[in-house]
Amino acid sequence: MATSTPWWLLVFALQHCCFSNPGPPPPPSNLQCHRPCSGSHCLDIKCIWNPKPHLDTSTTYSLHWKKNAEDEKVNRSSSDGLIRRAQFESHAELLVWVQAKNQFGSVESEPVVIHTQNIIKPSPPQFQFGSRDPLEIFWNNSCENLQQSVEDCEVAYNTEEDRNQIQVSFANNCSLSSFFYELIIKLFAHFSQYEEELTSSFAHLDPQPNTVYEFQVRCKCDSSLFSDWSETFSIKSAESAPVGEVDAWWDCGPSSCFLNWKNLSNSQARGYILSYEVTVLYNNGTIQLMNVSTDDPSSLYIFDGMNWRLTSPLKDVSSVNISAYNALGATKASPLPMLTPDKQADFPNIDLEMNSENLTVSWNPPPNFSDQVKQYVVQYKDCGLGEFDWIKVNNHQTTGFFKGAFKNYTPYQVSLFVVSNLNEVRHLATARGYSSQRVPSVAPVFDRSEITGTEMTLFWKPVPSCNQSAMILYYQIGVSTQRVYNVSVTPDHEGMTYKLSDLSPGEEYQVWIRAVSKAGPSPKVTRTFRINPHEGYRMMSVYLVTILVVLLAVIICLCGCLLSFFRGVNKMWPLLPQCLNEKVPDPSNSKIFRQMRLKVNEPLTWICVPLHEPSPKISVLEVVAIKSKVFEPDGIRKENGFSQMDCQDDQKQDLGTENTDSTDSGFERKEYSKMVDSDEEKNDGWSSSEEEQSTSGYEKHFMPSALEIMVE
């Protein structure tokens, strides 16, 4: 049977397990004693020490002292760490220690020997006045009140821009310390002894012009301790002419550019800047001069305490020059060329590391690229509120650093530019960054654009980049619960489409979309789409019609090829059987024949002969009467089955058709024996052999020979 453990045993075990064993407290350490003075009076001795922390708060501390002599046995103590003036002599040595005691025992610190006169701590010095040119400060100390001389003084000073304190020890010539920056400063200090009072001074020989310096000083007298630091004394150094150049840059959008420049730092201004002079050089050669006063407000510019900006965009500008003026001079003009519109090619992307306080931009230029670079310019811009800043780095640097308060869930567009040795400005790369991201916004528009058969095209419009709270890595598109597709995107892609395939006509689909960022996916946006059941039949009809059209085109092509083949065989036509040459074309109906008649009558008409139908040599058929022994009953002779009257009629009919463009439809074909060149029909001296030799291929193909006429 299990028994419960008493609670007090648990507490006891917990104490012995989790806490150290009880015992005496740790011994006190770092015991220091001094006599603070007020004017000429130095009274009690005050001692301080460093007790070790202990869980037991019941430990008590007591201060003990006695004269540092062998025969002295008197041991005095106090609980407040003070040795009253009545309890020690003016010039004596004391042995001092501290005792710590609790219920488990007591311990003592290491004893310290002090001399009551050497532990005097004078009151802090008091500043009297200072001068600006040269920068020098003066103060009084209390060593004279103590009837002692000044042994050493230390000066600590800083500027408003650099709060790191710089200490100077007069005794050790100079001793500098700085946390972030190493400053080389020439120092000079001297002391002046006047009859009435002891006055010390310190001169800064090379101060920053027009800079506020804050001084503190402490001193020690003969064989005494250093006093506490004095109150702060502030003084501004004298002005001088400004140095350096004004840092200017362009803030360019899709259609306009605004000029910006940074306010000069105190180290560059070296005085109060009265105005900035802006010289604008336009492409047509004209020059415009603008004077921006730092005292008189104007609608021409905006100043946010750090940067200046012209409110009107500059167009058709080739370059600008800016100078800063104060009462003693001006900076040299800083030229700023206009941004070259074309983008630098083949440059790698830039990498961003960003949080709410810092932005680090890094890049890796191609080999030997830095040889052409004068400097890089890195800028960032909040496209929502227009927050804008830039820095310039040298050509050997590949990292830019910004320090500021970057808003959460806000896109910042970071761009890298280069200024070449020819003083040309080119854009290299752009990236978008977030100090922190969250789940992205859903697509405001999601629908289908068209449905074609079994395919459906989707489209959506993402949230504009300036309103996105995260970098969208990709989109997910899901079809019901079956398929999910990942669609990659680019940061500046404002419209997206995606095609779904292998869909079934007549079926209803639920399609959803969501954006995915580093912080996770956004909520789904779902739409329901139905595929038209007639889409399949319609597509089938379209496919069938397409196939039929293709087949018809193939058949037409084959027929054309066969026709071309038979035209080539026409040269062998007379050798074919007569039945294949039943019908012979009538040359009187030929377009070529009519055109050639015009050619004979009008010599210039050959210019208008179509190129697609070459002009052959046309001949006129001459029917030659052949004597026959056969006569008709009416006394007319028949030759080879034809009467002479028929031949005459045929000749008359042929001559009649030469003057007309119509064809006699009463005859299926016109038969003729041979052709005679119309241009040479007056030449009666030709022999039959010459005619046979001059017979063309056209005549051989289309005209029947005399023998064929006689046979018929």
XYZ file of C-alpha atoms in Angstrom, residues 141-707:
567
model
C 39.363 74.675 -8.990
C 39.268 74.407 -5.208
C 42.907 73.490 -4.574
C 43.633 77.060 -3.454
C 40.898 76.831 -0.816
C 42.656 73.751 0.524
C 45.952 75.627 0.446
C 47.280 73.199 -2.116
C 48.408 73.470 -5.709
C 46.883 71.760 -8.716
C 48.688 68.575 -9.560
C 46.688 67.308 -12.560
C 43.418 67.805 -14.467
C 41.493 65.696 -16.981
C 39.123 67.032 -19.670
C 36.357 65.010 -21.255
C 34.427 66.328 -24.269
C 32.214 65.225 -27.101
C 30.111 66.680 -29.930
C 26.412 66.513 -30.607
C 27.010 64.208 -33.583
C 29.491 61.963 -31.774
C 28.484 61.186 -28.226
C 31.526 59.019 -27.588
C 33.498 60.719 -24.867
C 37.122 61.658 -25.414
C 39.295 62.074 -22.326
C 42.521 64.048 -22.172
C 45.022 63.749 -19.329
C 47.349 66.744 -18.972
C 49.892 64.824 -16.906
C 50.297 62.089 -19.539
C 50.325 64.549 -22.453
C 47.261 63.092 -24.162
C 45.162 59.985 -23.872
C 42.339 59.345 -26.356
C 39.574 56.765 -26.242
C 36.668 56.294 -28.654
C 34.193 53.457 -29.023
C 33.366 53.603 -32.727
C 35.647 56.113 -34.392
C 39.318 56.857 -34.108
C 39.774 60.575 -34.116
C 43.100 62.308 -34.490
C 42.872 65.580 -32.610
C 45.633 67.960 -31.737
C 45.325 69.057 -28.200
C 46.874 71.858 -26.301
C 46.503 72.663 -22.660
C 48.141 75.208 -20.462
C 47.655 76.654 -17.045
C 47.702 80.299 -16.024
C 48.408 81.397 -12.457
C 46.826 84.704 -11.457
C 47.343 86.590 -8.243
C 43.731 86.364 -7.106
C 42.775 82.816 -8.045
C 44.087 79.702 -9.687
C 42.626 79.371 -13.216
C 43.158 76.537 -15.660
C 42.336 76.391 -19.366
C 42.170 73.964 -22.272
C 42.375 74.835 -25.983
C 41.204 72.676 -28.867
C 43.475 73.609 -31.764
C 41.639 71.808 -34.590
C 37.911 71.683 -33.802
C 35.201 70.996 -36.338
C 33.801 74.335 -37.539
C 30.357 75.369 -36.353
C 30.114 72.362 -34.029
C 28.752 72.317 -30.491
C 31.233 70.829 -28.014
C 30.355 69.667 -24.504
C 33.163 69.768 -21.899
C 33.639 68.293 -18.419
C 36.711 68.557 -16.224
C 38.053 67.103 -12.963
C 41.256 67.894 -11.021
C 43.291 66.705 -8.058
C 45.477 68.669 -5.700
C 48.809 67.753 -4.118
C 48.692 64.116 -2.980
C 44.906 63.995 -3.179
C 42.293 62.104 -5.141
C 40.625 63.311 -8.364
C 37.484 65.297 -7.816
C 34.165 64.328 -9.302
C 33.397 65.471 -12.870
C 32.191 69.029 -13.205
C 28.934 70.067 -14.776
C 28.779 70.133 -18.595
C 29.923 73.258 -20.408
C 28.753 73.701 -24.029
C 30.268 75.989 -26.651
C 30.057 76.183 -30.463
C 33.165 76.531 -32.591
C 33.577 79.238 -35.238
C 32.201 78.942 -38.793
C 34.156 78.441 -42.017
C 33.405 77.858 -45.701
C 31.562 74.595 -46.478
C 33.433 71.672 -48.002
C 32.576 68.561 -50.011
C 29.657 68.095 -52.393
C 25.899 67.992 -52.037
C 24.590 64.416 -52.175
C 21.790 64.499 -54.792
C 19.796 61.740 -56.473
C 16.764 61.117 -58.705
C 13.450 59.619 -57.635
C 12.071 58.384 -60.951
C 8.676 56.870 -61.631
C 7.172 55.508 -64.851
C 6.833 58.952 -66.445
C 8.605 61.563 -64.287
C 11.695 62.204 -62.156
C 12.005 64.332 -59.019
C 15.248 65.840 -57.762
C 16.276 65.086 -54.161
C 19.331 66.049 -52.128
C 20.503 65.544 -48.572
C 21.040 68.308 -46.062
C 24.738 68.941 -45.495
C 26.137 67.488 -42.278
C 27.698 69.844 -39.740
C 31.159 68.589 -40.619
C 30.556 69.623 -44.249
C 28.452 72.734 -43.706
C 30.950 74.213 -41.184
C 28.428 76.976 -40.619
C 24.797 77.862 -41.207
C 23.674 77.017 -44.761
C 21.752 79.950 -46.169
C 20.635 78.465 -49.506
C 21.102 75.772 -52.133
C 21.669 76.779 -55.739
C 20.299 74.329 -58.344
C 21.395 74.681 -61.979
C 19.298 72.659 -64.462
C 20.682 71.923 -67.943
C 18.036 70.842 -70.482
C 18.489 68.725 -73.598
C 17.913 71.680 -75.901
C 20.819 73.554 -74.325
C 18.862 75.987 -72.135
C 19.856 76.547 -68.490
C 17.583 77.273 -65.533
C 18.854 78.591 -62.185
C 16.867 77.964 -58.990
C 17.751 79.353 -55.548
C 16.315 77.299 -52.657
C 16.427 79.336 -49.454
C 16.667 77.480 -46.154
C 14.855 80.284 -44.284
C 11.946 81.221 -46.553
C 9.346 78.480 -47.057
C 8.248 77.887 -50.643
C 5.912 75.621 -52.573
C 8.769 74.719 -54.921
C 10.407 72.306 -52.481
C 9.813 70.104 -49.421
C 12.211 69.650 -46.483
C 11.625 66.865 -43.948
C 14.532 67.759 -41.668
C 17.034 65.600 -43.527
C 16.264 65.615 -47.258
C 15.177 68.257 -49.760
C 12.863 67.544 -52.679
C 11.597 69.655 -55.565
C 7.816 69.416 -55.835
C 7.737 69.679 -59.658
C 9.182 66.920 -61.856
C 12.027 67.731 -64.222
C 11.573 66.716 -67.860
C 13.923 66.766 -70.856
C 16.868 67.311 -68.511
C 20.409 66.184 -69.274
C 22.002 67.005 -65.870
C 21.821 69.240 -62.787
C 24.396 70.900 -60.511
C 23.829 71.749 -56.823
C 25.899 73.963 -54.519
C 25.409 74.901 -50.850
C 26.158 78.416 -49.526
C 26.871 79.832 -46.102
C 28.106 83.254 -45.031
C 31.758 82.392 -45.751
C 31.587 80.489 -49.042
C 30.068 77.640 -51.037
C 30.704 74.000 -51.880
C 31.843 73.044 -55.339
C 29.057 72.125 -57.749
C 28.085 68.460 -57.646
C 27.040 67.246 -61.128
C 24.211 64.728 -61.329
C 23.444 63.267 -64.792
C 19.983 62.110 -65.745
C 19.225 58.398 -65.567
C 19.922 56.574 -68.844
C 16.650 54.907 -69.938
C 18.109 51.566 -71.069
C 18.849 48.912 -68.447
C 22.240 47.372 -67.840
C 22.236 43.841 -69.244
C 23.573 40.613 -67.748
C 23.773 41.818 -64.149
C 22.911 39.373 -61.351
C 20.094 39.938 -58.903
C 20.536 41.760 -55.598
C 20.047 40.095 -52.212
C 18.141 41.706 -49.333
C 18.330 41.131 -45.588
C 15.711 43.224 -43.852
C 14.161 43.679 -40.423
C 12.409 46.514 -38.634
C 15.678 48.372 -37.941
C 18.171 47.449 -40.661
C 18.306 46.856 -44.398
C 21.375 45.266 -45.960
C 21.677 45.110 -49.750
C 24.397 43.007 -51.387
C 25.287 42.202 -54.988
C 27.920 40.290 -56.935
C 29.040 42.156 -60.066
C 30.459 40.324 -63.097
C 34.250 40.062 -63.506
C 36.038 43.322 -64.358
C 32.764 45.208 -64.016
C 34.174 47.507 -61.319
C 36.763 48.882 -63.736
C 34.003 50.831 -65.484
C 32.275 51.971 -62.276
C 32.754 55.296 -60.532
C 30.331 54.491 -57.694
C 27.201 52.482 -56.882
C 23.930 53.981 -55.691
C 21.457 51.946 -53.617
C 17.973 53.305 -52.994
C 14.821 52.059 -51.336
C 11.290 53.358 -51.641
C 8.043 52.640 -49.863
C 5.612 52.553 -52.775
C 2.702 53.096 -50.417
C 3.664 56.285 -48.524
C 6.568 57.425 -50.685
C 9.329 57.022 -48.076
C 12.564 57.382 -50.034
C 16.287 57.225 -49.228
C 19.571 56.368 -50.907
C 23.277 55.863 -50.223
C 26.366 56.004 -52.452
C 29.262 53.552 -52.132
C 32.583 53.274 -53.939
C 33.218 50.965 -56.858
C 34.997 48.291 -54.791
C 32.128 47.923 -52.314
C 29.381 45.342 -52.902
C 27.190 46.001 -49.866
C 24.907 48.851 -48.864
C 23.512 49.356 -45.368
C 20.483 51.373 -44.216
C 19.447 52.004 -40.632
C 15.927 53.126 -39.927
C 12.450 52.200 -38.757
C 10.967 49.938 -41.434
C 7.262 49.240 -41.155
C 5.891 45.731 -40.895
C 3.952 44.136 -43.764
C 4.979 46.999 -46.058
C 6.708 46.391 -49.409
C 9.940 48.263 -50.033
C 11.327 48.454 -53.545
C 15.121 48.375 -53.515
C 17.073 49.364 -56.654
C 20.741 49.334 -57.556
C 22.258 51.918 -59.919
C 25.751 52.534 -61.220
C 27.520 55.779 -62.108
C 30.145 55.037 -64.758
C 33.478 56.705 -65.272
C 31.850 58.607 -68.135
C 29.370 60.047 -65.606
C 26.429 58.035 -66.947
C 23.752 56.629 -64.640
C 22.296 53.190 -65.391
C 19.785 50.987 -63.605
C 21.174 47.529 -62.755
C 18.627 45.554 -60.728
C 15.502 45.822 -58.549
C 14.147 43.672 -55.721
C 11.278 43.892 -53.250
C 11.669 43.291 -49.532
C 9.628 43.152 -46.323
C 10.729 43.705 -42.751
C 8.103 41.126 -41.746
C 5.455 39.231 -43.712
C 2.064 37.756 -43.065
C -0.441 35.629 -44.945
C -1.006 37.312 -48.354
C -4.261 38.762 -49.563
C -6.468 36.717 -51.853
C -6.898 37.478 -55.540
C -9.635 40.134 -55.945
C -10.720 38.780 -59.368
C -10.927 35.078 -60.257
C -12.978 33.790 -63.190
C -12.772 31.907 -66.470
C -12.100 33.609 -69.786
C -13.190 30.849 -72.185
C -14.161 27.183 -72.455
C -13.002 25.285 -75.533
C -14.113 21.677 -75.673
C -12.506 19.929 -72.725
C -10.241 22.869 -71.830
C -10.957 25.895 -69.658
C -8.748 28.982 -69.289
C -8.726 30.676 -65.875
C -7.572 34.205 -65.143
C -7.045 36.224 -61.974
C -5.664 39.601 -60.973
C -3.440 39.647 -57.883
C -3.484 42.425 -55.341
C -1.279 45.318 -56.569
C 2.289 44.973 -55.368
C 2.104 48.173 -53.301
C -0.821 46.719 -51.319
C 0.600 43.255 -50.761
C 1.575 42.373 -47.205
C 3.945 39.575 -48.232
C 6.048 38.335 -51.109
C 3.937 35.855 -53.094
C 6.057 32.826 -53.949
C 3.496 31.010 -56.103
C -0.242 30.409 -56.598
C -2.089 27.153 -56.027
C -5.047 26.188 -58.229
C -7.198 23.235 -57.223
C -9.897 21.410 -59.192
C -12.375 20.063 -56.614
C -10.352 17.676 -54.445
C -8.625 15.829 -57.244
C -5.846 17.987 -58.649
C -3.719 20.877 -57.347
C -1.414 22.920 -59.586
C 1.397 25.300 -58.535
C 1.796 28.395 -60.713
C 5.039 30.337 -60.272
C 4.942 34.125 -60.461
C 7.252 37.102 -60.708
C 7.023 39.983 -58.204
C 5.757 42.501 -60.782
C 3.286 40.214 -62.583
C -0.108 41.897 -62.345
C -2.224 39.403 -64.307
C -2.117 35.592 -64.436
C -3.781 32.864 -66.521
C -3.798 29.097 -66.388
C -5.389 26.467 -68.681
C -7.140 23.395 -67.285
C -7.394 20.420 -69.632
C -8.940 16.929 -69.709
C -12.340 18.185 -68.546
C -15.581 16.307 -69.174
C -18.513 18.010 -71.004
C -21.622 18.333 -68.888
C -19.743 18.043 -65.596
C -19.604 20.721 -62.879
C -16.228 21.700 -61.405
C -15.336 23.618 -58.266
C -12.074 25.491 -58.889
C -10.232 27.381 -56.135
C -7.144 29.569 -55.999
C -4.913 30.848 -53.187
C -1.582 32.685 -52.878
C 1.343 31.266 -50.900
C 3.994 33.388 -49.161
C 6.735 32.749 -46.649
C 4.141 33.172 -43.872
C 1.784 30.587 -45.375
C -1.150 30.288 -47.823
C -4.001 32.747 -48.108
C -7.691 31.765 -47.836
C -9.132 30.014 -50.874
C -11.286 31.772 -53.454
C -13.678 29.218 -55.012
C -15.723 29.396 -58.224
C -18.075 26.812 -59.755
C -17.946 26.211 -63.522
C -19.985 23.825 -65.713
C -18.751 22.510 -69.038
C -21.483 22.775 -71.735
C -22.613 19.225 -72.677
C -22.861 20.261 -76.369
C -19.233 21.331 -76.354
C -18.152 17.768 -77.126
C -20.513 17.415 -80.117
C -19.614 20.811 -81.405
C -15.939 20.003 -81.190
C -16.581 16.659 -82.924
C -18.366 18.486 -85.760
C -15.505 20.907 -86.030
C -13.051 18.023 -86.212
C -15.103 16.213 -88.909
C -15.462 19.355 -91.019
C -11.763 19.962 -90.730
C -10.962 16.403 -91.834
C -13.337 16.644 -94.816
C -11.834 19.924 -95.926
C -8.373 18.437 -95.731
C -9.416 15.372 -97.743
C -11.076 17.546 -100.384
C -7.949 19.626 -100.692
C -5.881 16.458 -101.144
C -8.234 15.181 -103.896
C -8.051 18.515 -105.723
C -4.271 18.427 -105.564
C -4.215 14.862 -106.962
C -6.513 15.842 -109.825
C -4.302 18.763 -110.650
C -1.262 16.532 -110.712
C -2.988 14.033 -113.031
C -4.077 16.822 -115.347
C -0.547 18.140 -115.547
C 0.653 14.618 -116.335
C -1.767 14.181 -119.246
C -0.863 17.560 -120.663
C 2.692 16.315 -120.857
C 1.508 13.261 -122.774
C -0.282 15.458 -125.350
C 2.852 15.440 -127.479
C 2.032 11.787 -128.245
C -1.647 12.516 -128.931
C -1.600 11.835 -132.691
C -0.377 8.330 -131.989
C -3.425 7.526 -129.843
C -6.508 5.911 -131.323
C -8.852 8.110 -133.291
C -11.615 7.657 -130.811
C -9.624 9.614 -128.251
C -9.306 12.554 -130.704
C -12.909 12.776 -131.724
C -13.226 16.489 -130.916
C -10.643 18.953 -132.133
C -10.590 22.503 -130.739
C -11.542 25.311 -133.064
C -8.701 27.823 -133.411
C -11.204 30.515 -134.375
C -12.570 30.364 -130.844
C -9.157 30.545 -129.185
C -8.398 33.621 -127.154
C -4.821 33.450 -128.380
C -6.050 33.461 -131.970
C -8.156 36.581 -131.400
C -5.274 38.334 -129.651
C -2.903 37.513 -132.469
C -5.336 39.010 -135.024
C -5.230 42.217 -133.011
C -1.477 41.968 -133.018
C -1.390 41.815 -136.780
C -3.699 44.814 -137.118
C -2.124 46.831 -134.304
C 1.601 46.311 -133.987
C 1.766 47.811 -130.475
C -0.714 45.425 -128.939
C 2.016 42.846 -128.257
C 2.829 44.813 -125.174
C -0.506 43.846 -123.621
C -0.260 40.108 -124.276
C -0.778 38.226 -120.943
C 2.308 36.597 -119.586
C 0.495 33.483 -118.489
C -0.434 32.496 -122.047
C 2.603 32.735 -124.366
C 2.088 34.023 -127.882
C 2.554 31.149 -130.366
C 2.952 31.493 -134.088
C -0.581 31.329 -135.539
C -1.252 30.078 -139.064
C -4.357 30.192 -141.241
C -5.734 26.985 -142.694
C -5.695 26.781 -146.452
C -7.921 24.150 -148.004
C -6.400 22.767 -151.198
C -8.779 21.257 -153.704
C -7.738 17.827 -154.989
C -9.022 16.541 -158.306
C -11.253 13.499 -158.005
C -12.746 11.142 -160.468
C -15.974 10.953 -158.533
C -18.726 13.452 -159.481
C -22.064 14.125 -158.001
C -25.130 13.745 -160.033
C -25.489 17.479 -160.223
C -22.143 17.648 -161.978
C -20.126 18.632 -158.950
C -17.016 16.593 -158.246
C -16.557 14.842 -154.925
C -13.136 14.441 -153.457
C -12.618 11.931 -150.700
C -16.227 12.075 -149.657
C -16.480 15.904 -149.661
C -17.812 18.137 -152.316
C -16.040 21.171 -153.570
C -18.974 23.269 -152.569
C -18.599 22.101 -149.013
C -15.017 23.179 -149.002
C -15.928 26.553 -150.342
C -18.598 26.876 -147.703
C -16.099 25.922 -145.040
C -13.686 28.515 -146.301
C -16.370 31.190 -146.269
C -17.395 30.184 -142.801
C -13.810 30.312 -141.582
C -13.341 33.759 -143.053
C -16.550 34.864 -141.411
C -15.487 33.706 -138.015
C -12.247 35.594 -138.254
C -14.166 38.833 -137.994
C -16.271 37.718 -135.065
C -15.494 36.594 -131.549
C -18.273 33.984 -131.381
C -18.155 30.264 -132.201
C -20.620 28.532 -134.468
C -22.419 26.035 -132.274
C -23.883 24.155 -135.214
C -20.692 22.240 -135.784
C -19.183 19.914 -133.238
C -15.735 20.556 -134.735
C -14.141 22.240 -137.723
C -11.923 20.093 -139.875
C -9.121 21.639 -141.889
C -6.167 20.385 -143.712
C -3.279 22.674 -142.979
C -2.331 26.115 -141.725
C -0.650 28.896 -143.625
C 1.021 31.768 -141.868
C -1.285 34.739 -142.177
C 1.681 37.020 -142.572
C 2.927 35.042 -145.549
C -0.256 33.906 -147.300
C 0.508 36.254 -150.184
C 3.656 34.299 -150.979
C 2.484 31.792 -153.569
C 5.916 30.431 -154.303
C 6.054 28.089 -151.296
C 6.256 24.417 -152.083
C 4.488 21.690 -150.221
C 7.722 20.459 -148.720
C 8.454 23.865 -147.257
C 5.010 23.939 -145.734
C 5.539 20.573 -144.128
C 8.860 21.688 -142.732
C 7.370 24.891 -141.275
C 4.508 23.064 -139.616
C 4.528 23.860 -135.852
C 3.859 21.506 -132.940
C 0.541 23.189 -132.406
C -0.545 22.288 -135.950
C 0.668 18.734 -135.601
C -1.300 18.285 -132.403
C -4.608 19.938 -133.177
C -4.915 19.921 -137.025
C -5.819 16.786 -139.013
C -3.540 15.949 -141.824
C -4.621 16.001 -145.484
C -4.635 12.238 -145.493
